[in-house]
mmCIF file with all atom_site columns, C-alpha atoms in Angstrom:
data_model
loop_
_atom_site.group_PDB
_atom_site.id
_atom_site.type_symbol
_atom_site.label_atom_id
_atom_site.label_alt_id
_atom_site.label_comp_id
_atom_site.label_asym_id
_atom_site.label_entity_id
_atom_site.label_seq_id
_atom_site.pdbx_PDB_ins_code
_atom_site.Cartn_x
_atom_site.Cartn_y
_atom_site.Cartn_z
_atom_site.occupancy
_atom_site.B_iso_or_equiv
_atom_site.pdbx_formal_charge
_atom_site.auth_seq_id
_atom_site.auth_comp_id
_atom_site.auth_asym_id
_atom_site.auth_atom_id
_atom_site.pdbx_PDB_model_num
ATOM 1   C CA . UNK S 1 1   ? -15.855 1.363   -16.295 1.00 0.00 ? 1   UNK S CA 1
ATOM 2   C CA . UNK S 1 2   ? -14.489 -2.050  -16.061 1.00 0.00 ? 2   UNK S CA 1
ATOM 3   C CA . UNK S 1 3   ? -12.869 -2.447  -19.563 1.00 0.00 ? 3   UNK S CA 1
ATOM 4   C CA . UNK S 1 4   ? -11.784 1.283   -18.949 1.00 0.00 ? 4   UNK S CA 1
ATOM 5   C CA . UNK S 1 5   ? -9.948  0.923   -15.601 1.00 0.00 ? 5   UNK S CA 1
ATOM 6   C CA . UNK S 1 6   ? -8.519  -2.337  -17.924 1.00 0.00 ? 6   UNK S CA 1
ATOM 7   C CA . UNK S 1 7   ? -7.111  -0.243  -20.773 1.00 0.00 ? 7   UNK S CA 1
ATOM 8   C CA . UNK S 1 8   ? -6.139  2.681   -18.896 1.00 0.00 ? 8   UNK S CA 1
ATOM 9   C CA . UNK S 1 9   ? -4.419  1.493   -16.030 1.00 0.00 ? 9   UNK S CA 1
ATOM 10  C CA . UNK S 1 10  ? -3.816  -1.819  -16.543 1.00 0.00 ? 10  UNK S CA 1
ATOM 11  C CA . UNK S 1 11  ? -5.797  -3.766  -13.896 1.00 0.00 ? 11  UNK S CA 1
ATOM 12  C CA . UNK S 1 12  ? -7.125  -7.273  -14.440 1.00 0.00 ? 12  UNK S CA 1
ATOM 13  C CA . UNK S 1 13  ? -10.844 -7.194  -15.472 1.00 0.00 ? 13  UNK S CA 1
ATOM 14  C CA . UNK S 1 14  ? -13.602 -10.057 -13.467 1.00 0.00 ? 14  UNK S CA 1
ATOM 15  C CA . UNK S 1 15  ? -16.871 -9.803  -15.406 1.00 0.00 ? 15  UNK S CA 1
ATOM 16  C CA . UNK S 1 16  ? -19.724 -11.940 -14.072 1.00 0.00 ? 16  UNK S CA 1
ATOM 17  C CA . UNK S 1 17  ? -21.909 -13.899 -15.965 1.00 0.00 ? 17  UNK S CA 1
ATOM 18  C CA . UNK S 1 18  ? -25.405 -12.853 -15.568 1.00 0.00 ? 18  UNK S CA 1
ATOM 19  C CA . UNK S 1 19  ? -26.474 -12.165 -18.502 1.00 0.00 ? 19  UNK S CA 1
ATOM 20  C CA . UNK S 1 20  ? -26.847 -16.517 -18.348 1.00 0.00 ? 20  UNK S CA 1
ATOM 21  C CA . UNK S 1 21  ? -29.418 -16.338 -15.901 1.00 0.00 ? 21  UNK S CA 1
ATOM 22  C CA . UNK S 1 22  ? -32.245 -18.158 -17.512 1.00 0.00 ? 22  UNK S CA 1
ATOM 23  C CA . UNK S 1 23  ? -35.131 -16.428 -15.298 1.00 0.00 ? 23  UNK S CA 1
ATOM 24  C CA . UNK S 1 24  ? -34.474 -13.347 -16.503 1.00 0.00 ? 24  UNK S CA 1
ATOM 25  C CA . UNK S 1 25  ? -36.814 -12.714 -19.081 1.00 0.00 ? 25  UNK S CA 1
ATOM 26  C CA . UNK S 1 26  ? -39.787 -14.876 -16.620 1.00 0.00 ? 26  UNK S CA 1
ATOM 27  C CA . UNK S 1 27  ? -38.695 -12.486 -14.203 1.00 0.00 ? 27  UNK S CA 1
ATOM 28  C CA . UNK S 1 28  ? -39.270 -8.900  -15.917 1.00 0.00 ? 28  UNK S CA 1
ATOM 29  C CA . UNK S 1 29  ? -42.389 -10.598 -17.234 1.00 0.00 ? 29  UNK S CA 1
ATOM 30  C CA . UNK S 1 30  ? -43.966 -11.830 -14.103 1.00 0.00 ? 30  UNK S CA 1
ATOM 31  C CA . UNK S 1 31  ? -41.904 -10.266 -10.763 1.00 0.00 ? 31  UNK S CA 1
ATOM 32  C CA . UNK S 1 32  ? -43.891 -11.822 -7.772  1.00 0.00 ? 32  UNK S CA 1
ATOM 33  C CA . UNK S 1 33  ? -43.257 -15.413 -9.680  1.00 0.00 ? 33  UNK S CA 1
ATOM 34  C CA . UNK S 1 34  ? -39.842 -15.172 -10.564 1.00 0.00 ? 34  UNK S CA 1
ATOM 35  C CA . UNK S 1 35  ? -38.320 -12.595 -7.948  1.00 0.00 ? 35  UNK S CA 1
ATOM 36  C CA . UNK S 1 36  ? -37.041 -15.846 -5.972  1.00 0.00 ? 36  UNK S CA 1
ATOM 37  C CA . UNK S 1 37  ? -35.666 -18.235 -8.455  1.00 0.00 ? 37  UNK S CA 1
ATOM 38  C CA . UNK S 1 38  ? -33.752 -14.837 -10.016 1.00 0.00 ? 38  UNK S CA 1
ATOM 39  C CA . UNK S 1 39  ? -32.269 -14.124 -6.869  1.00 0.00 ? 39  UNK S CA 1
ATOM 40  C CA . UNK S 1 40  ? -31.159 -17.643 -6.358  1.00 0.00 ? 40  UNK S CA 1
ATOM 41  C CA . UNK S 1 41  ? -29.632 -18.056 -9.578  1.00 0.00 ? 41  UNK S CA 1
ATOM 42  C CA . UNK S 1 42  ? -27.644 -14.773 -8.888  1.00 0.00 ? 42  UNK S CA 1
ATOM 43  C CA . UNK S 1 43  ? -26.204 -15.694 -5.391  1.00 0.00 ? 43  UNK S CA 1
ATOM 44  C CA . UNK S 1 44  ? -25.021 -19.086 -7.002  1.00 0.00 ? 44  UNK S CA 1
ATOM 45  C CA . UNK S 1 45  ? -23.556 -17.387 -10.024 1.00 0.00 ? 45  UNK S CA 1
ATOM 46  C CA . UNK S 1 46  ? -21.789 -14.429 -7.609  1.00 0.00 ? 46  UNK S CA 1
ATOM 47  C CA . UNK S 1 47  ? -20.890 -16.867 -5.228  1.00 0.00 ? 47  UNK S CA 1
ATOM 48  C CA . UNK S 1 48  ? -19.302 -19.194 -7.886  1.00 0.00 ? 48  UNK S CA 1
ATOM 49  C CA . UNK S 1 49  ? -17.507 -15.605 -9.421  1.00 0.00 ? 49  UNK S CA 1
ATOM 50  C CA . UNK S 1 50  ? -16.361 -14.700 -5.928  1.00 0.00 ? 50  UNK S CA 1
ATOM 51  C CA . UNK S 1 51  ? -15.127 -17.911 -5.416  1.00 0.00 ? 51  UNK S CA 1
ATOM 52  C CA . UNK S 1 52  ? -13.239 -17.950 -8.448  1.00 0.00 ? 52  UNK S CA 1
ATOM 53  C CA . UNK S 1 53  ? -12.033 -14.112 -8.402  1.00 0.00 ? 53  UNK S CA 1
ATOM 54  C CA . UNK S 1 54  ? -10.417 -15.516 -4.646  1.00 0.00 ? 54  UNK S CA 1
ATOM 55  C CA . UNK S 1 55  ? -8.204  -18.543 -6.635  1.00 0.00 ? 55  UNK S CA 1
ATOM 56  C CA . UNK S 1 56  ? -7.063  -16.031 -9.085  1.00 0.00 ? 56  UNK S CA 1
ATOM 57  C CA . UNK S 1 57  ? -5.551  -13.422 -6.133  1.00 0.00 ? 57  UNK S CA 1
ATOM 58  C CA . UNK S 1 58  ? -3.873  -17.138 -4.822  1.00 0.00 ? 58  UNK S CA 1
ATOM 59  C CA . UNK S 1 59  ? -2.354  -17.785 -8.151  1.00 0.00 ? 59  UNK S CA 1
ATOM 60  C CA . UNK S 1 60  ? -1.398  -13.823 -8.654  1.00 0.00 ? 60  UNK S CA 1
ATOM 61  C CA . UNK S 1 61  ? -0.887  -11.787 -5.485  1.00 0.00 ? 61  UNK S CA 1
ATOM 62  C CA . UNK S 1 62  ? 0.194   -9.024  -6.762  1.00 0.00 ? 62  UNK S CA 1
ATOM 63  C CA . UNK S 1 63  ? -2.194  -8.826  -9.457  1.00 0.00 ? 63  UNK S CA 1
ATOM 64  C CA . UNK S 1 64  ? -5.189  -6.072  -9.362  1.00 0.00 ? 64  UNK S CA 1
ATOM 65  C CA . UNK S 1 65  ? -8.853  -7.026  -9.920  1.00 0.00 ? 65  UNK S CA 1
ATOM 66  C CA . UNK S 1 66  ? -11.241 -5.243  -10.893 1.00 0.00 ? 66  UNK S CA 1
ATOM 67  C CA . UNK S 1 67  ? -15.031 -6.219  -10.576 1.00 0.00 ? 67  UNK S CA 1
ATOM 68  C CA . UNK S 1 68  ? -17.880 -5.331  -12.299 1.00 0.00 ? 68  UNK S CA 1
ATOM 69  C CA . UNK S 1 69  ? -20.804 -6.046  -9.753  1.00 0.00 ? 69  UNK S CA 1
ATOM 70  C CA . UNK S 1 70  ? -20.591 -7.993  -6.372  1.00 0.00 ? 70  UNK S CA 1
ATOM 71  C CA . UNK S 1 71  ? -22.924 -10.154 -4.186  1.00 0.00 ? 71  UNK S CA 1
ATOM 72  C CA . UNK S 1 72  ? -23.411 -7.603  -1.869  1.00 0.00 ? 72  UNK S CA 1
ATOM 73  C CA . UNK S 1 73  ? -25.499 -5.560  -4.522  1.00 0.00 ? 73  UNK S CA 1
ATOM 74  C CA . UNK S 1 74  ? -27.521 -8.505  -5.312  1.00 0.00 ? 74  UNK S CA 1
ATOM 75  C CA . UNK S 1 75  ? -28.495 -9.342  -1.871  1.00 0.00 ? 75  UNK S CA 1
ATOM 76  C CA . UNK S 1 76  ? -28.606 -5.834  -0.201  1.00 0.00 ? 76  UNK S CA 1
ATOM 77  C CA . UNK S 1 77  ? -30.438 -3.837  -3.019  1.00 0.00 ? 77  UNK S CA 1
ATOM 78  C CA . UNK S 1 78  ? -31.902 -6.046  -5.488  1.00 0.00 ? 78  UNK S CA 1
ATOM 79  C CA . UNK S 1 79  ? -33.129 -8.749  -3.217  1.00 0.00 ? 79  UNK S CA 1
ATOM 80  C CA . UNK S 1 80  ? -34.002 -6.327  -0.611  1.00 0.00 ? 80  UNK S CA 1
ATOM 81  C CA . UNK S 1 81  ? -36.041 -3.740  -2.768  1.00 0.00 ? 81  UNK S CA 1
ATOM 82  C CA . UNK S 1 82  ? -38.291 -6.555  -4.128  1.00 0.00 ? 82  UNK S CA 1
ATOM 83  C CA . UNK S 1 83  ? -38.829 -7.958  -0.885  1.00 0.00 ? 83  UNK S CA 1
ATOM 84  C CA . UNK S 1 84  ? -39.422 -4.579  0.814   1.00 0.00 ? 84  UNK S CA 1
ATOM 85  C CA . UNK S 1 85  ? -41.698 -3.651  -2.150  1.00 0.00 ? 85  UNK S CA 1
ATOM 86  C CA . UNK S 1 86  ? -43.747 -7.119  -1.170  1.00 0.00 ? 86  UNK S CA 1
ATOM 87  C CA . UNK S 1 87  ? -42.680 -8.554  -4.636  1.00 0.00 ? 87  UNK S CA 1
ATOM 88  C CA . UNK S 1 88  ? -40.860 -11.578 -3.200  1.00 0.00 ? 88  UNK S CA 1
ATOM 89  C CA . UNK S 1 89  ? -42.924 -12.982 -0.466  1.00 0.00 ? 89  UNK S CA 1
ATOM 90  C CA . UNK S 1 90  ? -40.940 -12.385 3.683   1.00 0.00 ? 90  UNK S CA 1
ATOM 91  C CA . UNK S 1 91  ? -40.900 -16.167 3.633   1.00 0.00 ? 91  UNK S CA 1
ATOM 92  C CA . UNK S 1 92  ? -38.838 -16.684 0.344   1.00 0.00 ? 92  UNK S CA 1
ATOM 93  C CA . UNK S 1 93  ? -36.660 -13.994 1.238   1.00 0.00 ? 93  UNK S CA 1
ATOM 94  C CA . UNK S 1 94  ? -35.528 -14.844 4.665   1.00 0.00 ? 94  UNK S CA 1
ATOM 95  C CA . UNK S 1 95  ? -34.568 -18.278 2.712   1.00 0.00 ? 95  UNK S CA 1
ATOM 96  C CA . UNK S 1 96  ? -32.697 -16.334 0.513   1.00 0.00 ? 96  UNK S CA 1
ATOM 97  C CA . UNK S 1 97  ? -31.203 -13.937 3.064   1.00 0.00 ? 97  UNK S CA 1
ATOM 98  C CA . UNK S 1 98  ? -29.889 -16.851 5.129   1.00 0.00 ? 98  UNK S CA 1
ATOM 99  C CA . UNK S 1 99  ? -28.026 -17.960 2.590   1.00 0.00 ? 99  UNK S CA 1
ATOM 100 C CA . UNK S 1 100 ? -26.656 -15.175 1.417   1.00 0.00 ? 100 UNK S CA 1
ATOM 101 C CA . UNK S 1 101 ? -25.254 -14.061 4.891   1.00 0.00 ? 101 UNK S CA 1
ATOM 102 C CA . UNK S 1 102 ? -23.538 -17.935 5.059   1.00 0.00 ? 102 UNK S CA 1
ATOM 103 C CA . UNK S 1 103 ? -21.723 -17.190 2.059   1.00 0.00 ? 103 UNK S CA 1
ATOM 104 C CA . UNK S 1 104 ? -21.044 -13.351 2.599   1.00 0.00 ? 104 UNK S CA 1
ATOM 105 C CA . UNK S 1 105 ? -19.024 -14.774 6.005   1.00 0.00 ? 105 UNK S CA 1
ATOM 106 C CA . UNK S 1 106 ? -16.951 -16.775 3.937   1.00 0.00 ? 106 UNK S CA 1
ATOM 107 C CA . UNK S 1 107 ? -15.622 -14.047 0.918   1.00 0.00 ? 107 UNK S CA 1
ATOM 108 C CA . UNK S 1 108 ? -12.561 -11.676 1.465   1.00 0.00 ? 108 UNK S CA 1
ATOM 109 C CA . UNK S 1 109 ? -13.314 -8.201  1.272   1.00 0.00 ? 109 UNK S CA 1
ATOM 110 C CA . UNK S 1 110 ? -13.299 -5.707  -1.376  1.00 0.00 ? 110 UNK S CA 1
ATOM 111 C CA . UNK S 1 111 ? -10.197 -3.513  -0.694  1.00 0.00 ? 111 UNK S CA 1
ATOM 112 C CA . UNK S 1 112 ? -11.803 -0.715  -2.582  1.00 0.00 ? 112 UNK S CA 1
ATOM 113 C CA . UNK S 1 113 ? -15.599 0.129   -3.646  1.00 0.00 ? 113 UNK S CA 1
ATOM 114 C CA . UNK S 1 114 ? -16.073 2.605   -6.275  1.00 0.00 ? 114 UNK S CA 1
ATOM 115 C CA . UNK S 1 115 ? -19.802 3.660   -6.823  1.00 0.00 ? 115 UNK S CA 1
ATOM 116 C CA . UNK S 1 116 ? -20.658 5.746   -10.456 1.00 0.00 ? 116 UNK S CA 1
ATOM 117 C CA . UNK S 1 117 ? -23.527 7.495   -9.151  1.00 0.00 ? 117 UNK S CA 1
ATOM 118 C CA . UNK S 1 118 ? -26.417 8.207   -11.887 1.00 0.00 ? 118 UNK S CA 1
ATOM 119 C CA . UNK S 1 119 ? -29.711 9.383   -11.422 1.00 0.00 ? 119 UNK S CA 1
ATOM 120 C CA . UNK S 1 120 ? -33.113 7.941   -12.756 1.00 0.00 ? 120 UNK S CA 1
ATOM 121 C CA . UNK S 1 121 ? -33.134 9.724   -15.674 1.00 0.00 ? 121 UNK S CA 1
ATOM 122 C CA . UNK S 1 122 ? -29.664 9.019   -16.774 1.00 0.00 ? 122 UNK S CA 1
ATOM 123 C CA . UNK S 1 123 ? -30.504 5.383   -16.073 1.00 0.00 ? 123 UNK S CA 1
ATOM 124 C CA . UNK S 1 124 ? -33.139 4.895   -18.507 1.00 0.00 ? 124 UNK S CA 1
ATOM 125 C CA . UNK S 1 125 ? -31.019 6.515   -21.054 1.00 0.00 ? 125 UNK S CA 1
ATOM 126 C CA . UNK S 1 126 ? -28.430 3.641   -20.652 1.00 0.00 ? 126 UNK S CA 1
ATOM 127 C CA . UNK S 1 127 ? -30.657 1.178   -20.603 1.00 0.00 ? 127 UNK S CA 1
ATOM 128 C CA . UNK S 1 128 ? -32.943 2.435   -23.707 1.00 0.00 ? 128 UNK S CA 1
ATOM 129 C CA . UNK S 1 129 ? -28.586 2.447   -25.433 1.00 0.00 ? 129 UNK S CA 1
ATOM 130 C CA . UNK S 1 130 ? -28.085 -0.897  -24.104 1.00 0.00 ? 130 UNK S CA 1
ATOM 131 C CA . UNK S 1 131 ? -30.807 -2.654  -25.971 1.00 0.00 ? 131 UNK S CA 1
ATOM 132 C CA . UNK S 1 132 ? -31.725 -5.643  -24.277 1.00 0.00 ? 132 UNK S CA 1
ATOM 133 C CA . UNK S 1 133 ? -35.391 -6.976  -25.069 1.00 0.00 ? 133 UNK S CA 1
ATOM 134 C CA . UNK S 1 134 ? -36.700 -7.781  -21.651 1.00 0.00 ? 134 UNK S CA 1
ATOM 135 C CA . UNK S 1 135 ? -35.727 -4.281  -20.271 1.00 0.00 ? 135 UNK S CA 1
ATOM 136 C CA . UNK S 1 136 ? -37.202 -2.048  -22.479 1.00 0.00 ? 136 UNK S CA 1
ATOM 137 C CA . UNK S 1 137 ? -40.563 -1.614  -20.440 1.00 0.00 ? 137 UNK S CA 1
ATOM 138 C CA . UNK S 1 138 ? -39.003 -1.637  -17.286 1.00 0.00 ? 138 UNK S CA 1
ATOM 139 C CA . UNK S 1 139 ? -41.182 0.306   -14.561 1.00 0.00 ? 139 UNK S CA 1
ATOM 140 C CA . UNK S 1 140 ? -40.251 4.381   -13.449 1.00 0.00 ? 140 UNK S CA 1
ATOM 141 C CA . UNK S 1 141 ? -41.411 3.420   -9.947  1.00 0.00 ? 141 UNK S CA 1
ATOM 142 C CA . UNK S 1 142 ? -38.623 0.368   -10.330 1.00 0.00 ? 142 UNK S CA 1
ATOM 143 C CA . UNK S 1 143 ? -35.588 2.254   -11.129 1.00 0.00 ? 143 UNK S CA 1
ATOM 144 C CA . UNK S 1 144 ? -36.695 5.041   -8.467  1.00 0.00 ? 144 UNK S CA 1
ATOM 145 C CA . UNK S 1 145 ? -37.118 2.596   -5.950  1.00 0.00 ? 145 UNK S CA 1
ATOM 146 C CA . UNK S 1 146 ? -33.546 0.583   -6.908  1.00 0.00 ? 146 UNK S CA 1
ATOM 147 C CA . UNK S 1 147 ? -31.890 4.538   -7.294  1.00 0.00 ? 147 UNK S CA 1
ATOM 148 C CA . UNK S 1 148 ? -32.772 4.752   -3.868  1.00 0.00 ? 148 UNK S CA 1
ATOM 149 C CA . UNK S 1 149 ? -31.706 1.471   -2.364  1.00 0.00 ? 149 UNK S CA 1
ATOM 150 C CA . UNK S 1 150 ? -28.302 2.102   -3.850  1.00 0.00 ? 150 UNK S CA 1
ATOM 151 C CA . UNK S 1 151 ? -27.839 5.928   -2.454  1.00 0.00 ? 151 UNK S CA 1
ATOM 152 C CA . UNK S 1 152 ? -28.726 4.024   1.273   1.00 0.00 ? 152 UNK S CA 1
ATOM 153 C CA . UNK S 1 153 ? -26.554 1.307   0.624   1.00 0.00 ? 153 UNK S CA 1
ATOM 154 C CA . UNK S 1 154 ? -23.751 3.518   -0.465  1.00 0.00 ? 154 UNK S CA 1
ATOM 155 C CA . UNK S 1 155 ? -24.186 5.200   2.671   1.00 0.00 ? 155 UNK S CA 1
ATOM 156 C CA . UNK S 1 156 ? -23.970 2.504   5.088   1.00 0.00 ? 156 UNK S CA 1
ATOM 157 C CA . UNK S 1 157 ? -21.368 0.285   3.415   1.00 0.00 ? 157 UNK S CA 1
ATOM 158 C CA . UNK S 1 158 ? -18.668 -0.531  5.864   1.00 0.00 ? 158 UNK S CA 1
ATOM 159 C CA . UNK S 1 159 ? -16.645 -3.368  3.983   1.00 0.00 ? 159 UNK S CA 1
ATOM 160 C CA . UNK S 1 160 ? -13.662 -0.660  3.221   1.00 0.00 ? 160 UNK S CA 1
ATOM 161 C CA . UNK S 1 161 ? -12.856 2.294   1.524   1.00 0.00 ? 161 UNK S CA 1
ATOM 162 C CA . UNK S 1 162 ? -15.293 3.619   -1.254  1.00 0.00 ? 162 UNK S CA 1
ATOM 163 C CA . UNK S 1 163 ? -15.277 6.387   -3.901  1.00 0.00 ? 163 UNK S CA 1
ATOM 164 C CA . UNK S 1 164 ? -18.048 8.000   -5.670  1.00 0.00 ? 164 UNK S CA 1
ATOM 165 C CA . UNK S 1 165 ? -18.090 9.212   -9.430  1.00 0.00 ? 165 UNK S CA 1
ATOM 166 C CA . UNK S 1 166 ? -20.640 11.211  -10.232 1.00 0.00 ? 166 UNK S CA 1
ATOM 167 C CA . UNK S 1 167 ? -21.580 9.837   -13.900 1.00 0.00 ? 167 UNK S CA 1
ATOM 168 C CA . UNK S 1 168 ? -24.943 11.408  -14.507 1.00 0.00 ? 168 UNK S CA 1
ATOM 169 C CA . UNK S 1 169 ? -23.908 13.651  -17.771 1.00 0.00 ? 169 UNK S CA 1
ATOM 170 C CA . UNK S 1 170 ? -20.739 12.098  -18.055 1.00 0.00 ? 170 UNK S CA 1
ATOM 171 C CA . UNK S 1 171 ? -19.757 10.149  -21.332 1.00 0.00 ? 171 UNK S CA 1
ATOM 172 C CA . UNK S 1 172 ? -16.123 8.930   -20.799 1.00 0.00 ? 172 UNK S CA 1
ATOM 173 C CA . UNK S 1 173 ? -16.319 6.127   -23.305 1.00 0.00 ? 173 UNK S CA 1
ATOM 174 C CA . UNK S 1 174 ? -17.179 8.799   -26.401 1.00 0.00 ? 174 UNK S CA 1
ATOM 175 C CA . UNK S 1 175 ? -16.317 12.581  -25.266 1.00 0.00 ? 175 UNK S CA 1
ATOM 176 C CA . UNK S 1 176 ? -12.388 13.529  -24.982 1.00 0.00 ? 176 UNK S CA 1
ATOM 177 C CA . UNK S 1 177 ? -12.971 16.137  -22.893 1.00 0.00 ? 177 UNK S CA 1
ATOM 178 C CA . UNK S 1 178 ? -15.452 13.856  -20.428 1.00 0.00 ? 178 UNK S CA 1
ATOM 179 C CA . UNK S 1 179 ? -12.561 11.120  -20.177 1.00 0.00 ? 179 UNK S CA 1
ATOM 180 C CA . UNK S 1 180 ? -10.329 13.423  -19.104 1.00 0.00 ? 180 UNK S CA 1
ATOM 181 C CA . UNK S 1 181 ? -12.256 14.807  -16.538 1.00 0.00 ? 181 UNK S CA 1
ATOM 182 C CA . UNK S 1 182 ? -12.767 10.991  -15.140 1.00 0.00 ? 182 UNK S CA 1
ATOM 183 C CA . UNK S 1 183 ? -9.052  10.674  -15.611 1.00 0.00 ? 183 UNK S CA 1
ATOM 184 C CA . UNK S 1 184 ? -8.397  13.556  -13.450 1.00 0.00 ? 184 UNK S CA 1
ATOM 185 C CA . UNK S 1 185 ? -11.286 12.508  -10.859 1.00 0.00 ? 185 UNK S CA 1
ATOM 186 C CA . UNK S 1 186 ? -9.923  8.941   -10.342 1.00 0.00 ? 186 UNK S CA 1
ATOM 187 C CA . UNK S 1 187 ? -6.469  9.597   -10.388 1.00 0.00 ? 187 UNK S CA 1
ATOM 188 C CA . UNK S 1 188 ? -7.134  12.445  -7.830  1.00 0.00 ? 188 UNK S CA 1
ATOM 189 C CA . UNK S 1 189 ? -9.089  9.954   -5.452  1.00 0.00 ? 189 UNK S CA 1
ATOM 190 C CA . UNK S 1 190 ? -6.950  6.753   -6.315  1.00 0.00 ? 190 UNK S CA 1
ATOM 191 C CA . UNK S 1 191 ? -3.432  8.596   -5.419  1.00 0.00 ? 191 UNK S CA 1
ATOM 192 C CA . UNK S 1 192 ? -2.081  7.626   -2.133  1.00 0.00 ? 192 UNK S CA 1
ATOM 193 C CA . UNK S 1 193 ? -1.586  10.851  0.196   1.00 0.00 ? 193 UNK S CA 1
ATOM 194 C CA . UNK S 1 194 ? 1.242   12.696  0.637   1.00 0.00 ? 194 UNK S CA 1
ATOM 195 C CA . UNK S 1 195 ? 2.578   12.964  4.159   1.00 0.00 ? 195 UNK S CA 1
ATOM 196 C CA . UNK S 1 196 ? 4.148   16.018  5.475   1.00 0.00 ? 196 UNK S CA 1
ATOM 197 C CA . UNK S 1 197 ? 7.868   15.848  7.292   1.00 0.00 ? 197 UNK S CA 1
ATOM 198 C CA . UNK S 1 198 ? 7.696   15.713  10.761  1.00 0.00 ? 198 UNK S CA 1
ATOM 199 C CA . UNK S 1 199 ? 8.709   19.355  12.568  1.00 0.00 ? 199 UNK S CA 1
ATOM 200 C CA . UNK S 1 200 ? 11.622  19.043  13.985  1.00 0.00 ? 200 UNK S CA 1
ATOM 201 C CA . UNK S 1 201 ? 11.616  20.640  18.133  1.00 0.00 ? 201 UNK S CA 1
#
């Protein structure tokens, strides 16, 4: 969605780096080892992004960003489901959560969340397409329980506005008629409202 937003509309892409993180692989092999050092290594790397993302707007405000995944995900679904699930132990997460709340206080907001809903099922598909090693036995009972983090989260976020796309059967990358039907969709909910004269007395 990223690159797309990019090509179509001519927004500034942020990509973060996590496909660096070099507990990855530890951590899809052994969870309740490796759910802490993970984390950590993604709040430094999104904190290090978000800090970087908020130099660029300096340099270029007028400029649009658009980002691919935020800290807030990390911290309030990832981090959370895996502590909630008693994968990463209360103590190493209320390390983790302190720090994460020290740097949330310190980021600007997002002025606009946009959340491509997908269910489970959909989900595996992408990730069986996307082809990376250490995913490719990835639990049911994981996804469910990260599908259902998200749909709370979504719910409750209060950072700004949001949008929701629902991409379940929806291939905009490689079907026309799919792409236009996102085109339609976003330029529908991305189009600033149109205000009606005042009646005159």
């Amino acid at each position: 969605m990223t690159s797309f937003l990019e090509s179509r509309y001519g927004v500034l892409p942020f990509y973060e780096p996590n496909d660096s993180n070099p507990y990855l692989s530890d951590f899809y092999a052994d969870m309740s080892r490796f759910a802490f050092h993970s984390q950590m290594y993604f709040l430094s790397a999104k904190f290090r992004a978000h800090l970087e993302l908020a130099r660029l707007l300096e340099e270029q405000p007028s400029a649009i960003f658009v980002q691919d995944r935020t800290i807030y995900e990390d911290a309030e679904i990832f981090a959370s489901s895996l502590h909630a699930s008693g994968v990463m132990q209360a103590r190493d997460f209320a390390t983790y959560d302190a720090m994460y709340r020290a740097i949330r206080d310190t980021l600007p907001r997002p002025d606009l969340l946009i959340y491509l809903r997908c269910g489970v099922r959909g989900a595996r598909r992408r990730i069986k397409h996307r082809g990376r090693p250490e995913e490719k036995d990835l639990d049911v009972g994981y996804l469910r329980r990260l599908h259902s983090a998200y749909e709370r989260w979504f719910d409750h976020y209060s950072l700004g506005p949001k949008i929701v796309i629902e991409t379940e059967n929806l291939d905009y990358l490689r079907n026309l008629v799919d792409r236009i039907d996102l085109i339609d969709k976003l330029e529908a909910l991305l189009r600033p409202p149109t205000t009606r004269p005042a009646e005159r007395g």
